[in-house]
């Protein structure tokens, strides 16, 4: 119908086409996907649980039951419903389709088969019209990415070369330069599908395509490419699904000028997974930068930062303390690459070291907590708080520029506001509270350091920007690399945010690609059956309401309002979802499948999570810790630590709003939702290009393809619907004006006189494009996949048409014109008759309606006229009454005015009289007031004189008091001076006595040494005489018999040698030339010196010990004096508050000069008394310092401690009495040390009675014999 009469409106054409019985045969078969006719012998795909689909062949068909018997290859025959079968086409050459829309049969099985075959050939890229499908090979493919490949794809249309990300990037770049409109590349897929690598490939091509117009462009290109390693090191981590998974979303924008030169760039990040910094699962790692720091930094810096290369740190280990291995070489290489990239973006060596030092400090912070059940000498705790490792605290505080004591105190204690006051009270944190504060502190520092690094990268681009060219003046190409859909073993708040972003982007893809395609076909008048598209609005509403409830409960938790916990939040979310009919189908409660089995696992309970049905499948979320994770505000104590840091970098990471000055709660979910809306709004301004990345296997192995896994990804990302629309529809569409302009050279100039629509028809007929491969809309030409590429090749080759073909085209055009003209004439003739009939029917209907209404309305019209006349009469009567009323009112008003005038005159006269009288009264009142003021001044003057007299008397009394006070002070000073002189005299006397005693002792020792020397000399003299006698005898014998004399002399010499020895024990032989007398004198001299040295050393040691004991006793006496003064003050304040006691110079009951003073005679008497005591069982000295131990007879034999407690008991001042008793016991202990030598020299140890007697002697303050000084202790 459209070919016959193009003037028919599209909606009429569609209605006529749908109602025509003979028009179905004109539709292409591919536009009727549900009308598939199977026949025996057809090749089909059969569903399979493991391989997704298996090849088969139909044997028989049961049309009544809609089932078929299929011979499955490598399996037994099966009977399956026809709806589960997919047609299969085998190509003998084994070739694959570069574009999925060009497949013979369009289904999920054929798409999957095509991707698997291409993956086996290392052809990892496949088109779906303008959408690129990329399968991660997990290996390097040689020659696939290089500058030569960039040059090959530059300027080529999509489809001219094999599929490649370079082609998509080139299409976006050429569209930006040609159309001057922003472009966007959406790279999506699961974690591990290769999104990050694909984004880097696209960035590399854009940098190559823009060329280098100068040094500024070269710098921007280098920084754009170098920024990726920095973001990978700080934002990527190894997960169970991907060894380089992006744990944040980023939107890279590359700006180009009108000529296509690179002029600027920028990076926007979304939702860094900060929880990974403090905890991660098994077979996973923390962010790469920590491991790269330990592997790449030099040994000197490691020692400076107290780090070890092979040590397992808690921050870098999983929950079970294990670390993934096999990344050492890559970490070392990536560390150098990261440092080079930081230098490229403008950081100097000092800034890089500062950033690495902060990372090292975070590693030490991770080891801050001491393991439960373990204790260490290097750990410390305060006030029953959590024990921390001192080495880690010291290292972390040093690297981060924090105060060590403040770091320990603020992490182990929390501040609690005192009601009604501005002060705070510190309370020790529990282990869980300490762990939460520490983890929040680490996460905040790392997240802010990451944001600061991204900001520094953006600043380096701004440094290259020209001042006169703002960012808005350029068009940009945006590359969105965002986290893929996640369904982990434990899904938390971060996974919900990630899946929300994927849900919104998927819906954006559906709305802007799939739905736009269908609307375009309907708008252009093309036949289209339509496809059911998914609607994610219930999911958005469920997640949005969950975020609102989460914000409410998080805010209540920070304020301490209500019962805000994770469990109550989960219950509230489930209750609200159950009330909404749409949300209750999306958000559901967790189902408990078995009590015993369920409780044995670590899964969440009924009130600890919920299930949300996403487009990619249902995900179970655990709500534990969501209230804390949703709050972006750091604890006030930890925020103060960052702001008070001495390190400039750490201090710059702090926020000014601390100590409760800012809001206590800052929602992460609200900020993330706003950023996501802003991202979608930015994408709406761009012409989008899509790259879908797929993960071929779970193990991330090369040359491995899991069909079931890839099929799930194809269905989840909407690729099947996209391919179906592109295959059934027209992926290439061009406006008539563009086609006419671009392909004008393919037809002769004579065809240019035709209209654009006729020219396009002639072009399609000239190059014999099949009629089912193109269609004309209202404003553009629609082409099947590959047809536009064929036209472009013809245009580039410059092919020409024969004259016969041109004449046939002209005849066809003329014939179509005549046919259309005839149809137009018939339509024009039919339309007036049709319109006249419409007008006649419309006039007939109007006349009949008017007649009916007139017959029904006439009685009512007459009644209405009567009512109107009655109303007019009533109105006239009311008007007359109103005129009379007005006249009467005027007369009354005139009379009232006259009365008011007379009343005002009378009142005025009264007022004048009153004013005259008031003036007289005021005059008399002023005179009276002046007299009263004069009297008051006189009284004030007399009062001042009395006050001056009183002040004079007070001054005299004060002067007299000052004189008395001065006299009292002089008397007190004189008394004090006299007391000092007496003390100095006593001290001088004691020193003299001590010197005399030492001199006497020295003389005694010298006399003893002289006596010993005399005895030794006498012994030596006797020996010498004996030897002389022996010589004389030998001389006589030698004279008598020479031979016998010689033998006797030798024997006598031997005997003398055995009898005579030197003082040192050396024998005197015949060869010694030393005289025996001289030897004796030398020995005596050496012995004397030895004794003198021994005595001198003993005296020095004794003096040192005396000095140490005196210092201890003086310290104890000073503390006793202080305690006694406090007791006296307390007693006087309690019983005599107005009485000031005199100051006692020595309040101790035992004076310091007397405590250690005793004479040698007293010591000897005590020795003899002790030696006469019978031997008793030795007793141990008590721990409280007493000389006796517990005995059976408690009444007769008490310990010194018990007696001291009984003497020092004070019921009114128990606190001071206990302290007093403690110092007295310490004094007794020192006294025991004094007499230890004397007691140990006796036959037995001192008994308890001896200890009590000795303590009683030293506790007595009035003994006259203890005034000889400490000199006697020398013995």
PDB file of N, CA and C in Angstrom, residues 944-974:
ATOM      1  N   UNK A 944      28.440  61.724 102.911  1.00  0.00           N
ATOM      2  CA  UNK A 944      29.799  61.584 102.392  1.00  0.00           C
ATOM      3  C   UNK A 944      30.830  61.914 103.466  1.00  0.00           C
ATOM      4  N   UNK A 945      30.558  62.913 104.287  1.00  0.00           N
ATOM      5  CA  UNK A 945      31.502  63.245 105.370  1.00  0.00           C
ATOM      6  C   UNK A 945      31.613  62.098 106.356  1.00  0.00           C
ATOM      7  N   UNK A 946      30.475  61.469 106.706  1.00  0.00           N
ATOM      8  CA  UNK A 946      30.523  60.338 107.630  1.00  0.00           C
ATOM      9  C   UNK A 946      31.313  59.166 107.015  1.00  0.00           C
ATOM     10  N   UNK A 947      31.111  58.893 105.724  1.00  0.00           N
ATOM     11  CA  UNK A 947      31.851  57.813 105.059  1.00  0.00           C
ATOM     12  C   UNK A 947      33.344  58.082 105.012  1.00  0.00           C
ATOM     13  N   UNK A 948      33.727  59.356 104.825  1.00  0.00           N
ATOM     14  CA  UNK A 948      35.146  59.703 104.800  1.00  0.00           C
ATOM     15  C   UNK A 948      35.774  59.466 106.167  1.00  0.00           C
ATOM     16  N   UNK A 949      35.049  59.789 107.259  1.00  0.00           N
ATOM     17  CA  UNK A 949      35.557  59.574 108.601  1.00  0.00           C
ATOM     18  C   UNK A 949      35.724  58.073 108.875  1.00  0.00           C
ATOM     19  N   UNK A 950      34.750  57.298 108.433  1.00  0.00           N
ATOM     20  CA  UNK A 950      34.848  55.851 108.626  1.00  0.00           C
ATOM     21  C   UNK A 950      36.015  55.260 107.834  1.00  0.00           C
ATOM     22  N   UNK A 951      36.251  55.758 106.633  1.00  0.00           N
ATOM     23  CA  UNK A 951      37.370  55.279 105.828  1.00  0.00           C
ATOM     24  C   UNK A 951      38.702  55.613 106.489  1.00  0.00           C
ATOM     25  N   UNK A 952      38.777  56.816 107.110  1.00  0.00           N
ATOM     26  CA  UNK A 952      40.032  57.192 107.788  1.00  0.00           C
ATOM     27  C   UNK A 952      40.320  56.250 108.945  1.00  0.00           C
ATOM     28  N   UNK A 953      39.253  55.949 109.728  1.00  0.00           N
ATOM     29  CA  UNK A 953      39.452  55.039 110.858  1.00  0.00           C
ATOM     30  C   UNK A 953      39.836  53.632 110.368  1.00  0.00           C
ATOM     31  N   UNK A 954      39.223  53.169 109.274  1.00  0.00           N
ATOM     32  CA  UNK A 954      39.570  51.854 108.746  1.00  0.00           C
ATOM     33  C   UNK A 954      41.015  51.811 108.264  1.00  0.00           C
ATOM     34  N   UNK A 955      41.474  52.917 107.681  1.00  0.00           N
ATOM     35  CA  UNK A 955      42.847  52.981 107.203  1.00  0.00           C
ATOM     36  C   UNK A 955      43.821  52.900 108.363  1.00  0.00           C
ATOM     37  N   UNK A 956      43.520  53.628 109.475  1.00  0.00           N
ATOM     38  CA  UNK A 956      44.395  53.562 110.642  1.00  0.00           C
ATOM     39  C   UNK A 956      44.432  52.135 111.195  1.00  0.00           C
ATOM     40  N   UNK A 957      43.245  51.475 111.241  1.00  0.00           N
ATOM     41  CA  UNK A 957      43.221  50.098 111.745  1.00  0.00           C
ATOM     42  C   UNK A 957      44.042  49.175 110.838  1.00  0.00           C
ATOM     43  N   UNK A 958      43.975  49.398 109.544  1.00  0.00           N
ATOM     44  CA  UNK A 958      44.753  48.591 108.621  1.00  0.00           C
ATOM     45  C   UNK A 958      46.245  48.798 108.810  1.00  0.00           C
ATOM     46  N   UNK A 959      46.649  50.053 109.017  1.00  0.00           N
ATOM     47  CA  UNK A 959      48.071  50.325 109.251  1.00  0.00           C
ATOM     48  C   UNK A 959      48.546  49.657 110.527  1.00  0.00           C
ATOM     49  N   UNK A 960      47.711  49.725 111.594  1.00  0.00           N
ATOM     50  CA  UNK A 960      48.080  49.068 112.839  1.00  0.00           C
ATOM     51  C   UNK A 960      48.215  47.549 112.645  1.00  0.00           C
ATOM     52  N   UNK A 961      47.280  46.987 111.831  1.00  0.00           N
ATOM     53  CA  UNK A 961      47.339  45.540 111.553  1.00  0.00           C
ATOM     54  C   UNK A 961      48.608  45.189 110.777  1.00  0.00           C
ATOM     55  N   UNK A 962      48.994  46.029 109.849  1.00  0.00           N
ATOM     56  CA  UNK A 962      50.213  45.776 109.095  1.00  0.00           C
ATOM     57  C   UNK A 962      51.429  45.809 110.001  1.00  0.00           C
ATOM     58  N   UNK A 963      51.458  46.757 110.947  1.00  0.00           N
ATOM     59  CA  UNK A 963      52.589  46.821 111.888  1.00  0.00           C
ATOM     60  C   UNK A 963      52.648  45.563 112.747  1.00  0.00           C
ATOM     61  N   UNK A 964      51.482  45.134 113.252  1.00  0.00           N
ATOM     62  CA  UNK A 964      51.460  43.919 114.068  1.00  0.00           C
ATOM     63  C   UNK A 964      51.882  42.704 113.239  1.00  0.00           C
ATOM     64  N   UNK A 965      51.403  42.649 112.039  1.00  0.00           N
ATOM     65  CA  UNK A 965      51.770  41.540 111.185  1.00  0.00           C
ATOM     66  C   UNK A 965      53.269  41.512 110.909  1.00  0.00           C
ATOM     67  N   UNK A 966      53.843  42.694 110.678  1.00  0.00           N
ATOM     68  CA  UNK A 966      55.284  42.753 110.431  1.00  0.00           C
ATOM     69  C   UNK A 966      56.049  42.311 111.660  1.00  0.00           C
ATOM     70  N   UNK A 967      55.590  42.742 112.851  1.00  0.00           N
ATOM     71  CA  UNK A 967      56.259  42.336 114.101  1.00  0.00           C
ATOM     72  C   UNK A 967      56.165  40.824 114.290  1.00  0.00           C
ATOM     73  N   UNK A 968      54.962  40.256 114.005  1.00  0.00           N
ATOM     74  CA  UNK A 968      54.817  38.793 114.129  1.00  0.00           C
ATOM     75  C   UNK A 968      55.730  38.045 113.160  1.00  0.00           C
ATOM     76  N   UNK A 969      55.837  38.558 111.951  1.00  0.00           N
ATOM     77  CA  UNK A 969      56.713  37.893 110.989  1.00  0.00           C
ATOM     78  C   UNK A 969      58.173  37.946 111.418  1.00  0.00           C
ATOM     79  N   UNK A 970      58.592  39.105 111.975  1.00  0.00           N
ATOM     80  CA  UNK A 970      59.980  39.200 112.445  1.00  0.00           C
ATOM     81  C   UNK A 970      60.236  38.213 113.573  1.00  0.00           C
ATOM     82  N   UNK A 971      59.279  38.111 114.521  1.00  0.00           N
ATOM     83  CA  UNK A 971      59.462  37.155 115.611  1.00  0.00           C
ATOM     84  C   UNK A 971      59.520  35.721 115.061  1.00  0.00           C
ATOM     85  N   UNK A 972      58.632  35.421 114.122  1.00  0.00           N
ATOM     86  CA  UNK A 972      58.641  34.076 113.548  1.00  0.00           C
ATOM     87  C   UNK A 972      59.941  33.794 112.815  1.00  0.00           C
ATOM     88  N   UNK A 973      60.450  34.806 112.089  1.00  0.00           N
ATOM     89  CA  UNK A 973      61.717  34.621 111.384  1.00  0.00           C
ATOM     90  C   UNK A 973      62.858  34.394 112.359  1.00  0.00           C
ATOM     91  N   UNK A 974      62.837  35.120 113.500  1.00  0.00           N
ATOM     92  CA  UNK A 974      63.889  34.934 114.500  1.00  0.00           C
ATOM     93  C   UNK A 974      63.837  33.535 115.083  1.00  0.00           C
TER      94      UNK A 974
END
